[in-house]
Amino acid sequence: MAQRTLTTGGKGAVARVPIDPPARHTGDTADTDVGGSFTLYNGSSGTFLPVKEGNDVMATVKFDQASRIYPGNDTPSVDRLDIDVADGEFLVLVGPSGCGKSTSLRMLAGLEEVNDGKIWIGDRDVTDLSPKDRDVAMVFQNYALYPHMTVADNMGFALKIAGVDKGEIRKRVQEAAGILDLTDYLERKPKALSGGQRQRVAMGRAIVRSPQVFLMDEPLSNLDAKLRVQTRTQIASLQRRLGVTTVYVTHDQIEAMTMGDRIALLKDGILQQCATPREMYDRPNNVFVAGFIGSPAMNLVSVPVTEDGVQFGSHRLHVDRSLLGSSGNEVIVGMRPEDVEVTTNEDGLELIVDVVEELGADAYVYATPANPDIRLEGVGDDALAKPFIARVDGRRVPDKGSKIFVYPNPDHMHVFDKESGARLG
Amino acid sequence: MSTQPALVSENVQAIENLEGGPARGGSFRGRRIGGDSWTTTFLLALCSLTVLIPLYVTIAMAFKTTEQAVEGSAFSLPAPFSIDGFREAWSLTDFPRAFTISLLVTAGTVFGTIILAAFASYAISRNWERRLFRYSFFYLLAAMFIPFPVLALAQIRLTGLAGLDNPAGVTLLHIMFQLSFSVLLFTAFLRSIPMELEESARIDGASTWQTFWHLIFPLLAPMSATVGIFAFLASWNDFMMPSLITSDPSLQTLPVVQSIFQTQFSNNYNVSFASYLMAMAPAIIVYIFTQRWVMAGVTQGAVKG
């Protein structure tokens, strides 16, 4: 990690701000070859797009103990949320439905009241500001394109309201349309566009304004699977090019993993963990995070604690006793499917193979414990029927119905407290 | 004449669609002609005769000469074709003046109804959880059940006191009486407009006022057309209210002027029918030209995002 650069929209000159990695959690925010694109553009600002002149304000976002309690509810929908988003960072809010991720985003947008705590954009306290004064742009799940306006009018609406003169609006709309490949559709109405094009118009509407923060509320969920994957990459790369701070909401952990510089995982209105995708995957804070991030999901098994570790079937795993400390007789051991050692020797947890999914190079083995008392912990409704999943070499797969033994790779195993679900060590 | 049955049956369809709300729009169109619907069509055609025959008589009579009108059968075609009836009615009733007053009253009513009802509906539908707004909606609806004649005496006194015993007062009262039904139509339509559109506009920097004018009002256009046409018909054709409210006969609207000169037409049927036809024509013309648009608006239903 040498010096990475982050683009900001400085007037005229190419503004490059060296970033000290420990100071931010931006992960791979800055793409060093962005620099090359500056020379292609002879416009007014440092990025490809018209960024507000003289707007050198750091557009950080800060949720400071922000809470939202809907009238008539006892429990808060968002409970003392604390997140810091760095300037130019792409933060993904992810979680199962009803976890408060959309509410958090709407609080940031000003569409939802903040009952307690504060929200900051840069050095401005926006907690009580109306949406129009926050300088944010939002892409809605259903795009919310104005149906009676053409694409160009849709994209220029915010500027028109702001009283920008017509020539400037046209110029900015043209630029954004060029980037999003919408130039041929500017005179069409939204209903004459395909789903993907509508999605791009919604993006364009946000881009044209060059706001301090982009807010995106599941913008890909109305697209078909193939387009979703394409658009995912496009949005992520566009965001890096523009360098605008972005908060993105999704329920899809793959989207979160692939797009975000950092991920904030929420459950029941409470932040579970906020970290880079890699850290999320490698060091989940608790059982919930462990089960939510990663596909196929992590295997989580309750096992008894022994003197110097835990007993995993017939396999003894050494775990530092001090880590296990106060936890009771059992802990939860988690391992990713790729970190499972599969053997036919009687060593480890005995499983019966149900299904083998051949993926070519690899195969996933879905198996259930031979001892019906052993239950796999898991997230979601189908916890009871949760199979144990192991990745094996595609050329050496066990037969269906056969007996196998598994134990975790000790370097990549996770131990969680049985009661609280918190990570141990 | 061939367009008339279609007009009538579409009218029925329009009302069905209105009652069913925008969500149901288009279900009627999808139905195949055949089987039961022939019976329906036949019955509708029969019903339409009750409108079409008098209309035919009116038109036929209007173009007859006085002699023909008195002697011939009411159903016979005019021969020779004469516009003397129109000429006489025109001068007798001072048609241009009455027409202008009718036009002003109606235009005022249509404009006022659309604007006021749209304002009220927007406020009500977006503040539904607040008691004041919810009750005001029911209050407006309740007004639908009170017919004008019941209130006539009080209103004649009140408008007289306020110096509104003139076309302006009539316009005002017309707007008031249209408001209930129009608010009902608008609120139903407003509920079908996704909230995200407004939220998006707010994030885009629009104030409530700007959101209304740039977003909501244009989206309401199909319903405004419907509301406008109802207001137009009610106002243009109204006889009772202007006749009671307006004190100066020279400021009367067309239908009232008709009635005032009824006696002077005596048995000159061609003159009276020509006069009716002239009064009726604008309403029919407006309807013929706008019904297609209204239908499109009503059946289009909810706005797709």
XYZ file of C-alpha atoms in Angstrom:
730
model
C 0.000 0.000 0.000
C 2.018 2.918 -1.143
C 0.349 6.199 -1.841
C -3.041 6.012 -3.335
C -4.848 8.946 -4.744
C -8.357 10.103 -4.474
C -9.905 12.424 -6.951
C -11.636 15.549 -5.869
C -13.190 18.109 -8.077
C -10.800 20.967 -7.887
C -11.061 23.758 -10.398
C -8.870 23.469 -13.426
C -5.958 21.566 -12.110
C -6.033 17.906 -11.407
C -6.483 17.619 -7.718
C -4.885 14.623 -6.165
C -5.016 14.111 -2.510
C -2.573 11.590 -1.166
C -4.292 9.337 1.256
C -2.743 7.898 4.292
C -4.198 4.424 4.469
C -4.623 4.146 8.218
C -6.466 7.423 8.328
C -9.345 6.070 6.328
C -11.038 2.809 5.785
C -11.505 3.367 2.138
C -10.196 0.024 1.042
C -9.588 0.238 -2.635
C -11.395 3.469 -3.168
C -8.857 5.167 -5.286
C -8.084 3.760 -8.612
C -4.764 5.078 -9.659
C -5.390 4.875 -13.378
C -8.256 7.297 -13.022
C -5.656 9.947 -13.486
C -5.364 9.141 -17.167
C -8.925 10.123 -17.881
C -8.418 13.697 -16.791
C -6.522 14.529 -19.887
C -9.386 13.353 -22.063
C -11.694 15.907 -20.681
C -11.265 19.600 -21.266
C -14.156 20.660 -19.114
C -14.184 22.727 -16.024
C -13.310 20.270 -13.352
C -11.060 17.508 -12.306
C -13.360 14.666 -13.099
C -15.090 13.639 -16.249
C -18.111 15.519 -15.140
C -19.084 18.978 -14.154
C -18.292 19.042 -10.492
C -19.388 22.090 -8.586
C -16.888 24.862 -9.038
C -14.773 25.516 -6.030
C -16.370 22.678 -4.181
C -13.403 21.454 -2.244
C -15.462 20.618 0.800
C -14.823 17.154 2.065
C -18.062 15.297 1.662
C -17.778 12.953 4.563
C -20.907 11.472 6.079
C -21.285 10.783 9.747
C -24.104 9.025 11.533
C -23.729 9.996 15.160
C -25.907 7.815 17.356
C -28.722 8.403 14.874
C -31.972 6.696 15.808
C -35.382 6.446 14.250
C -38.456 5.251 16.100
C -41.621 5.087 14.041
C -44.662 6.427 15.846
C -46.468 3.595 17.575
C -43.395 1.376 17.729
C -41.555 0.537 20.912
C -38.342 -0.626 19.359
C -36.363 1.726 17.169
C -36.118 0.868 13.480
C -32.619 2.307 13.491
C -30.896 2.132 16.843
C -28.034 4.517 17.649
C -26.330 4.086 14.325
C -22.693 5.137 14.281
C -21.010 5.161 10.894
C -18.308 7.375 9.457
C -18.080 7.507 5.702
C -14.892 8.980 4.299
C -14.827 11.459 1.439
C -15.170 9.607 -1.846
C -15.903 6.322 -0.174
C -18.441 3.792 -1.419
C -20.266 2.499 1.628
C -22.806 -0.277 1.299
C -25.570 -0.700 3.845
C -26.652 -4.306 3.754
C -28.897 -6.542 5.782
C -32.001 -8.682 5.644
C -35.343 -7.015 4.944
C -36.588 -4.901 7.795
C -33.124 -4.331 9.216
C -33.363 -0.550 8.903
C -30.936 -0.061 6.036
C -33.388 1.840 3.847
C -34.562 3.847 6.833
C -30.972 4.841 7.562
C -30.525 5.994 3.986
C -33.772 7.937 4.077
C -32.640 9.569 7.309
C -29.529 10.705 5.526
C -31.631 11.945 2.622
C -33.920 13.868 4.946
C -36.989 11.865 4.014
C -37.165 10.329 7.444
C -37.077 12.123 10.734
C -34.107 11.566 13.039
C -35.518 11.055 16.522
C -32.228 10.965 18.320
C -28.586 11.586 17.510
C -27.170 13.560 14.622
C -26.220 13.221 10.993
C -23.375 15.185 9.484
C -22.414 15.776 5.887
C -18.950 17.261 5.823
C -18.905 19.753 8.668
C -22.589 20.543 8.360
C -25.094 19.200 10.822
C -27.923 18.188 8.477
C -30.074 16.464 11.081
C -32.873 18.992 10.805
C -32.296 20.230 7.267
C -34.884 19.545 4.601
C -33.848 17.230 1.757
C -33.333 20.079 -0.678
C -30.760 21.744 1.542
C -28.597 18.673 2.021
C -26.979 18.566 -1.396
C -27.545 14.873 -1.863
C -28.912 12.998 -4.882
C -30.830 9.796 -4.589
C -31.492 6.886 -6.926
C -34.669 5.097 -5.959
C -35.441 1.422 -6.289
C -38.207 2.122 -8.784
C -36.146 4.990 -10.229
C -38.946 7.516 -9.602
C -38.499 9.087 -13.024
C -40.939 11.886 -13.697
C -43.236 10.204 -16.238
C -44.384 13.352 -18.000
C -40.898 14.673 -18.682
C -38.390 13.621 -21.302
C -35.137 12.021 -20.277
C -33.359 15.346 -20.712
C -35.921 17.155 -18.567
C -35.732 14.433 -15.953
C -31.989 14.783 -15.732
C -32.081 18.566 -15.737
C -34.954 18.960 -13.293
C -32.868 19.641 -10.216
C -30.790 22.216 -12.070
C -33.920 23.872 -13.405
C -35.300 24.146 -9.885
C -31.973 25.550 -8.756
C -32.289 28.227 -11.428
C -29.291 27.195 -13.512
C -29.515 28.728 -16.968
C -30.744 26.613 -19.839
C -27.494 26.409 -21.774
C -25.619 25.165 -18.741
C -28.320 22.598 -18.005
C -28.166 21.321 -21.570
C -24.412 21.084 -21.430
C -24.376 19.153 -18.191
C -27.172 16.832 -19.307
C -25.323 16.143 -22.533
C -22.154 15.285 -20.655
C -23.897 12.934 -18.273
C -25.852 11.361 -21.121
C -22.602 10.788 -22.984
C -21.114 8.927 -20.060
C -24.211 6.813 -19.530
C -24.756 6.149 -23.225
C -28.123 7.901 -23.193
C -27.499 10.533 -25.852
C -29.940 8.953 -28.311
C -32.722 8.791 -25.773
C -32.725 12.322 -24.414
C -35.998 13.262 -26.073
C -37.851 10.124 -25.037
C -40.274 9.743 -22.188
C -39.381 7.221 -19.468
C -42.130 4.827 -20.531
C -40.453 4.400 -23.908
C -37.261 3.125 -22.300
C -36.152 -0.330 -21.242
C -35.504 -1.187 -17.606
C -31.770 -0.787 -17.972
C -32.103 2.559 -19.701
C -34.446 3.826 -17.011
C -31.929 2.784 -14.424
C -29.252 4.772 -16.249
C -31.502 7.820 -16.444
C -31.980 7.588 -12.693
C -28.203 7.493 -12.327
C -27.855 10.370 -14.740
C -30.287 12.454 -12.790
C -28.076 12.052 -9.757
C -24.823 12.654 -11.635
C -25.952 15.849 -13.356
C -26.369 17.548 -10.032
C -22.844 16.686 -8.903
C -23.982 16.525 -5.314
C -21.836 15.990 -2.260
C -23.275 12.543 -1.654
C -24.977 9.930 -3.805
C -27.638 7.843 -2.137
C -28.770 4.655 -3.812
C -31.634 2.542 -2.572
C -31.439 -0.898 -4.165
C -31.040 0.587 -7.640
C -30.404 -2.776 -9.259
C -33.207 -4.850 -7.847
C -35.574 -4.165 -10.750
C -33.110 -5.413 -13.358
C -32.772 -8.949 -14.621
C -29.895 -11.045 -13.331
C -27.510 -10.535 -16.225
C -28.012 -6.795 -16.458
C -27.669 -6.511 -12.724
C -24.179 -7.960 -12.811
C -23.133 -5.639 -15.656
C -24.640 -2.566 -14.075
C -23.085 -3.426 -10.753
C -19.633 -3.057 -12.229
C -20.598 0.081 -14.144
C -21.911 1.824 -11.063
C -18.869 0.901 -9.027
C -16.455 2.137 -11.675
C -18.476 5.285 -12.304
C -18.417 6.048 -8.628
C -14.646 5.655 -8.520
C -14.292 7.900 -11.544
C -16.465 10.620 -10.075
C -15.079 10.207 -6.603
C -18.356 11.184 -5.010
C -19.110 9.834 -1.570
C -21.781 7.177 -1.978
C -24.068 5.337 0.377
C -25.657 2.339 -1.255
C -28.400 0.126 0.150
C -28.897 -3.473 -0.855
C -30.140 -6.721 0.612
C -27.798 -8.703 -1.599
C -24.518 -9.552 0.102
C -22.844 -10.268 -3.238
C -23.591 -6.723 -4.373
C -22.263 -5.487 -1.067
C -19.080 -7.502 -1.369
C -18.392 -6.598 -4.983
C -19.208 -2.906 -4.888
C -18.420 -1.517 -1.504
C -15.215 -0.020 -0.208
C -16.719 -0.815 3.116
C -19.836 -2.650 4.183
C -22.088 -1.827 7.086
C -24.216 -4.796 8.059
C -27.406 -4.077 9.964
C -29.822 -6.335 11.758
C -32.964 -5.185 13.574
C -31.791 -1.595 13.345
C -28.470 -2.298 15.015
C -25.120 -2.084 13.286
C -23.423 -5.485 13.444
C -20.162 -4.678 11.778
C -18.715 -2.036 9.516
C -15.593 -3.062 7.682
C -14.049 -3.738 4.303
C -15.482 -6.689 2.395
C -12.285 -8.640 3.023
C -12.342 -8.017 6.741
C -16.028 -8.819 6.870
C -15.336 -12.133 5.212
C -12.200 -13.007 7.141
C -13.096 -11.714 10.575
C -16.851 -11.563 11.078
C -17.761 -9.878 14.350
C -20.482 -12.298 15.285
C -22.470 -15.298 14.172
C -24.930 -13.165 12.241
C -22.257 -11.484 10.151
C -20.558 -14.830 9.619
C -23.740 -16.367 8.282
C -24.812 -13.389 6.202
C -21.636 -12.604 4.326
C -20.391 -15.196 1.875
C -22.098 -17.520 -0.530
C -22.500 -20.390 0.107
C -22.809 -19.385 3.719
C -20.366 -20.238 6.457
C -20.938 -23.518 8.297
C -21.668 -22.883 11.941
C -21.645 -25.808 14.349
C -22.168 -25.911 18.105
C -19.431 -27.952 19.690
C -18.422 -28.818 23.249
C -15.470 -27.107 24.899
C -12.588 -29.297 26.122
C -9.570 -28.558 28.270
C -7.344 -27.235 25.523
C -9.797 -26.398 22.825
C -12.990 -27.739 21.313
C -14.163 -31.161 20.283
C -15.233 -31.201 16.650
C -16.747 -34.642 16.167
C -13.856 -36.975 16.785
C -11.367 -34.227 15.895
C -9.792 -32.147 18.585
C -9.166 -28.523 17.706
C -6.737 -26.548 19.719
C -8.090 -23.198 20.778
C -6.403 -20.906 23.214
C -8.263 -21.509 26.431
C -8.065 -17.867 27.431
C -10.135 -16.983 24.377
C -12.912 -19.288 25.387
C -12.726 -17.721 28.844
C -16.134 -17.109 30.219
C -18.170 -18.962 27.636
C -20.004 -22.037 28.812
C -19.686 -25.648 27.850
C -20.297 -25.043 24.198
C -19.109 -22.605 21.554
C -19.992 -22.139 17.911
C -17.291 -22.989 15.437
C -17.580 -21.522 11.964
C -15.774 -22.385 8.784
C -16.235 -21.339 5.180
C -16.914 -24.121 2.678
C -13.429 -23.628 1.220
C -11.815 -24.015 4.640
C -13.236 -27.444 5.326
C -10.967 -30.449 5.304
C -12.830 -33.435 3.903
C -11.573 -36.917 4.584
C -12.825 -40.480 4.673
C -10.672 -41.336 7.704
C -12.635 -41.355 10.892
C -11.441 -37.933 11.921
C -13.841 -35.097 12.472
C -17.550 -34.628 12.227
C -19.359 -37.472 10.525
C -21.621 -36.397 7.667
C -23.840 -38.087 5.090
C -23.565 -36.568 1.609
C -26.913 -35.374 0.253
C -26.084 -33.512 -2.897
C -22.969 -32.741 -4.865
C -22.977 -29.582 -6.960
C -20.428 -29.845 -9.711
C -18.995 -26.503 -10.757
C -16.214 -27.849 -12.948
C -12.988 -27.043 -11.174
C -14.661 -27.333 -7.791
C -17.671 -29.031 -6.367
C -19.817 -28.185 -3.400
C -20.814 -31.031 -1.149
C -24.069 -30.616 0.755
C -24.204 -32.974 3.683
C -26.092 -33.511 6.941
C -24.617 -34.674 10.241
C -24.957 -38.416 10.809
C -25.775 -37.697 14.444
C -29.189 -35.991 14.320
C -28.500 -34.216 17.630
C -25.917 -32.025 15.989
C -27.585 -28.988 14.545
C -26.104 -26.407 12.251
C -26.572 -22.835 13.324
C -27.570 -20.445 10.650
C -29.196 -17.266 9.564
C -32.583 -17.267 7.968
C -35.776 -19.226 8.066
C -34.408 -22.523 6.853
C -32.015 -22.870 9.780
C -33.394 -26.246 10.696
C -32.790 -27.760 7.331
C -29.400 -26.139 6.890
C -26.896 -28.468 5.299
C -23.168 -28.516 5.916
C -21.410 -27.251 2.808
C -17.864 -28.119 1.843
C -15.892 -27.219 -1.238
C -13.905 -30.093 -2.668
C -11.716 -30.681 -5.680
C -13.887 -31.219 -8.723
C -11.966 -34.350 -9.692
C -12.345 -36.068 -6.357
C -15.920 -35.761 -5.221
C -17.551 -38.103 -2.697
C -20.523 -40.163 -3.857
C -24.014 -39.202 -2.859
C -25.106 -41.033 0.259
C -21.543 -41.778 1.264
C -20.059 -41.034 4.648
C -17.445 -38.316 5.026
C -15.622 -36.685 7.901
C -14.918 -32.989 8.091
C -13.009 -30.616 10.326
C -12.067 -26.982 9.883
C -8.728 -25.697 8.712
C -7.405 -24.333 12.024
C -5.940 -21.232 10.334
C -9.297 -20.172 8.982
C -11.715 -21.104 11.632
C -13.934 -18.791 13.607
C -15.092 -19.281 17.157
C -18.167 -17.569 18.512
C -19.770 -17.398 21.896
C -22.785 -19.681 22.060
C -24.945 -17.246 24.019
C -24.137 -13.823 22.618
C -22.916 -14.945 19.203
C -19.934 -12.616 19.558
C -16.594 -13.481 18.070
C -14.043 -14.989 20.465
C -10.505 -14.003 19.618
C -75.342 10.055 -36.702
C -73.273 6.952 -36.977
C -70.929 8.093 -34.270
C -73.679 8.563 -31.738
C -74.111 4.991 -30.421
C -70.397 4.750 -29.840
C -70.496 7.973 -27.962
C -73.212 6.791 -25.653
C -71.707 3.413 -24.939
C -68.329 4.969 -24.236
C -70.029 7.259 -21.848
C -71.235 4.265 -19.883
C -67.770 2.818 -20.009
C -66.317 6.031 -18.717
C -68.560 6.013 -15.721
C -67.758 2.394 -14.983
C -64.104 3.154 -15.123
C -64.471 6.159 -12.948
C -66.248 4.204 -10.293
C -63.840 1.346 -10.490
C -60.929 3.683 -10.101
C -57.837 3.816 -12.240
C -56.584 0.447 -11.091
C -59.355 -1.335 -12.925
C -58.877 0.628 -16.098
C -58.818 -1.277 -19.315
C -60.701 -4.335 -18.125
C -63.699 -3.258 -20.127
C -61.677 -2.863 -23.266
C -60.327 -6.359 -22.988
C -63.768 -7.921 -23.153
C -64.610 -9.716 -26.351
C -67.785 -8.836 -28.217
C -69.843 -11.989 -28.363
C -72.258 -14.021 -26.265
C -73.638 -11.950 -23.435
C -72.201 -8.724 -24.570
C -74.537 -8.695 -27.594
C -77.451 -8.482 -25.193
C -75.741 -5.670 -23.355
C -74.972 -3.880 -26.586
C -78.573 -4.233 -27.726
C -79.934 -2.859 -24.453
C -77.501 0.025 -24.543
C -78.474 0.799 -28.112
C -82.129 0.796 -27.071
C -81.412 3.132 -24.193
C -79.433 5.429 -26.420
C -82.585 5.958 -28.522
C -84.115 7.928 -25.667
C -81.368 10.471 -26.210
C -80.986 10.179 -29.933
C -84.629 10.610 -30.981
C -85.163 13.910 -29.176
C -81.804 15.063 -30.474
C -82.885 14.225 -34.002
C -86.162 16.066 -33.556
C -84.352 19.098 -32.217
C -81.964 19.234 -35.116
C -84.639 18.536 -37.713
C -86.992 21.163 -36.306
C -84.308 23.789 -36.036
C -83.673 23.705 -39.759
C -87.332 23.870 -40.800
C -89.299 26.933 -41.795
C -92.070 28.052 -39.500
C -94.784 26.634 -41.784
C -93.126 23.257 -41.941
C -92.615 23.136 -38.212
C -96.265 23.751 -37.538
C -97.739 21.512 -40.211
C -95.425 18.598 -40.802
C -94.666 15.651 -38.573
C -91.970 16.256 -35.999
C -89.927 13.428 -37.490
C -89.924 14.596 -41.088
C -86.735 15.925 -42.571
C -86.509 19.683 -43.173
C -87.315 20.616 -46.773
C -86.331 23.167 -47.776
C -83.376 23.566 -45.484
C -83.724 26.870 -43.674
C -81.634 28.762 -41.160
C -84.228 31.433 -40.552
C -84.922 29.930 -37.164
C -81.332 30.467 -36.081
C -81.308 33.996 -37.435
C -84.403 34.927 -35.540
C -83.357 33.241 -32.316
C -79.965 34.960 -32.532
C -81.445 38.435 -32.571
C -84.389 37.686 -30.314
C -82.350 36.410 -27.390
C -79.386 38.707 -27.964
C -77.437 35.499 -28.305
C -73.881 36.924 -28.344
C -74.293 38.586 -24.969
C -75.885 35.618 -23.234
C -73.332 33.354 -24.850
C -70.442 35.475 -23.592
C -71.800 35.488 -20.063
C -72.354 31.734 -20.153
C -68.837 31.300 -21.477
C -67.297 33.435 -18.743
C -69.219 31.668 -16.007
C -68.329 28.258 -17.383
C -64.663 29.079 -17.978
C -64.399 30.476 -14.481
C -66.038 27.387 -13.065
C -63.827 24.963 -14.973
C -60.645 26.828 -14.116
C -61.582 27.420 -10.505
C -62.765 23.877 -9.939
C -59.635 22.281 -11.343
C -57.251 24.507 -9.417
C -59.102 24.527 -6.107
C -59.959 20.842 -6.156
C -56.382 19.910 -7.079
C -55.019 22.048 -4.250
C -57.457 20.632 -1.752
C -56.945 17.041 -2.854
C -53.170 17.300 -2.749
C -53.266 18.754 0.728
C -55.765 16.173 1.925
C -54.184 13.093 0.418
C -50.680 13.986 1.648
C -51.838 14.820 5.167
C -54.297 12.008 5.546
C -52.999 11.003 8.957
C -53.873 14.439 10.335
C -57.369 14.748 11.647
C -58.062 18.206 10.298
C -57.391 17.159 6.719
C -59.226 13.870 7.000
C -62.318 15.522 8.409
C -62.267 18.244 5.817
C -62.405 15.520 3.192
C -65.506 14.023 4.764
C -66.922 17.488 5.148
C -66.488 18.101 1.435
C -68.004 14.733 0.579
C -70.984 15.436 2.781
C -71.720 18.479 0.660
C -72.420 16.146 -2.251
C -75.576 15.005 -0.548
C -77.053 18.448 -0.151
C -78.867 19.593 -3.288
C -78.854 23.238 -4.277
C -82.622 23.830 -4.000
C -82.455 23.087 -0.292
C -79.964 25.852 0.220
C -81.292 28.112 -2.496
C -83.163 30.592 -0.336
C -80.302 31.111 2.062
C -77.850 31.478 -0.750
C -79.959 33.989 -2.614
C -79.994 36.123 0.502
C -76.300 35.706 1.161
C -75.128 36.398 -2.373
C -77.447 39.401 -2.432
C -75.910 40.753 0.755
C -72.391 40.168 -0.518
C -73.126 41.912 -3.790
C -72.666 38.659 -5.645
C -76.114 38.502 -7.248
C -74.391 38.413 -10.624
C -72.476 35.954 -12.839
C -69.461 36.142 -10.495
C -71.598 34.796 -7.675
C -72.923 32.065 -9.933
C -69.375 31.084 -10.851
C -68.381 30.952 -7.213
C -71.326 28.760 -6.284
C -70.751 26.498 -9.262
C -67.189 25.953 -8.120
C -68.358 25.182 -4.595
C -70.877 22.642 -5.784
C -68.362 20.951 -8.075
C -65.713 20.746 -5.401
C -66.981 17.638 -3.581
C -67.052 15.309 -6.516
C -63.853 16.719 -8.009
C -61.936 16.289 -4.767
C -63.177 12.726 -4.624
C -61.828 12.042 -8.118
C -58.521 13.804 -7.525
C -57.732 12.156 -4.197
C -58.347 8.704 -5.644
C -55.985 9.522 -8.483
C -53.375 11.075 -6.230
C -53.149 7.914 -4.181
C -51.993 6.070 -7.280
C -49.030 8.421 -7.744
C -45.998 6.821 -6.085
C -44.586 8.749 -3.149
C -41.067 8.248 -4.473
C -41.759 10.739 -7.241
C -42.396 13.466 -4.729
C -39.522 12.409 -2.530
C -37.312 12.521 -5.555
C -38.520 16.008 -6.383
C -37.889 17.122 -2.832
C -34.352 15.779 -2.941
C -33.951 17.511 -6.294
C -34.574 20.717 -4.416
C -38.214 21.429 -5.120
C -40.378 23.114 -2.507
C -43.898 21.834 -1.905
C -45.209 24.521 -4.216
C -42.739 23.618 -6.961
C -43.419 19.917 -6.489
C -47.077 20.629 -7.030
C -46.677 22.706 -10.159
C -43.835 20.815 -11.794
C -44.797 17.300 -10.866
C -48.212 16.717 -9.342
C -50.295 19.041 -11.460
C -48.960 17.739 -14.787
C -49.484 14.179 -13.595
C -53.043 15.053 -12.671
C -53.749 16.219 -16.233
C -55.944 13.275 -17.254
C -58.018 13.649 -14.135
C -58.101 17.430 -14.540
C -59.628 16.867 -17.946
C -62.318 14.676 -16.461
C -62.987 17.093 -13.656
C -62.970 19.995 -16.101
C -65.521 18.370 -18.351
C -67.841 17.582 -15.496
C -67.510 21.168 -14.337
C -68.111 22.440 -17.851
C -71.272 20.401 -18.335
C -72.659 21.242 -14.928
C -71.989 24.925 -15.297
C -73.003 25.380 -18.923
C -76.249 23.494 -18.598
C -77.284 24.870 -15.238
C -80.554 26.716 -15.213
C -81.650 26.837 -11.621
C -78.739 28.580 -9.965
C -78.202 31.500 -12.362
C -81.933 32.051 -12.624
C -82.194 32.410 -8.854
C -78.944 34.178 -8.072
C -78.521 36.678 -10.883
C -80.925 39.550 -10.399
C -80.250 41.499 -13.599
C -81.909 39.720 -16.572
C -79.400 41.254 -18.964
C -76.633 39.339 -17.177
C -78.318 35.959 -17.427
C -76.688 32.870 -18.858
C -77.901 31.181 -21.990
C -80.285 28.587 -20.525
C -82.042 31.248 -18.473
C -82.292 33.606 -21.423
C -83.867 30.757 -23.371
C -86.501 30.362 -20.776
C -87.170 34.091 -20.539
C -87.850 34.249 -24.254
C -89.819 31.009 -24.248
C -93.074 32.899 -24.479
C -91.877 35.075 -27.322
C -91.072 32.009 -29.405
C -94.825 31.243 -29.096
C -95.502 28.500 -31.543
C -92.496 29.206 -33.681
C -91.074 25.797 -32.992
C -88.273 26.196 -35.446
C -87.062 29.322 -33.656
C -87.202 27.755 -30.234
C -85.484 24.578 -31.347
C -82.813 26.551 -33.177
C -82.262 28.486 -30.010
C -81.970 25.287 -27.939
C -79.577 23.862 -30.427
C -77.351 26.905 -30.275
C -77.278 26.695 -26.511
C -76.604 22.987 -26.561
C -74.021 22.946 -29.298
C -70.969 24.020 -27.270
C -71.546 21.294 -24.705
C -71.889 18.627 -27.363
C -68.910 19.883 -29.328
C -66.720 20.031 -26.254
C -67.735 16.549 -25.280
C -67.147 15.074 -28.717
C -63.682 16.540 -28.882
C -62.569 15.769 -25.360
C -64.191 12.449 -24.505
C -61.498 10.456 -26.269
C -58.848 12.263 -24.275
C -60.678 11.825 -21.010
C -61.095 8.135 -21.695
C -57.405 7.758 -22.433
C -56.619 9.536 -19.200
C -58.968 7.534 -17.067
C -57.975 4.161 -18.445
C -54.269 4.933 -18.422
C -54.440 4.568 -14.683
C -51.501 4.704 -12.373
C -48.318 6.310 -13.494
C -45.516 3.917 -14.153
C -42.231 4.976 -12.703
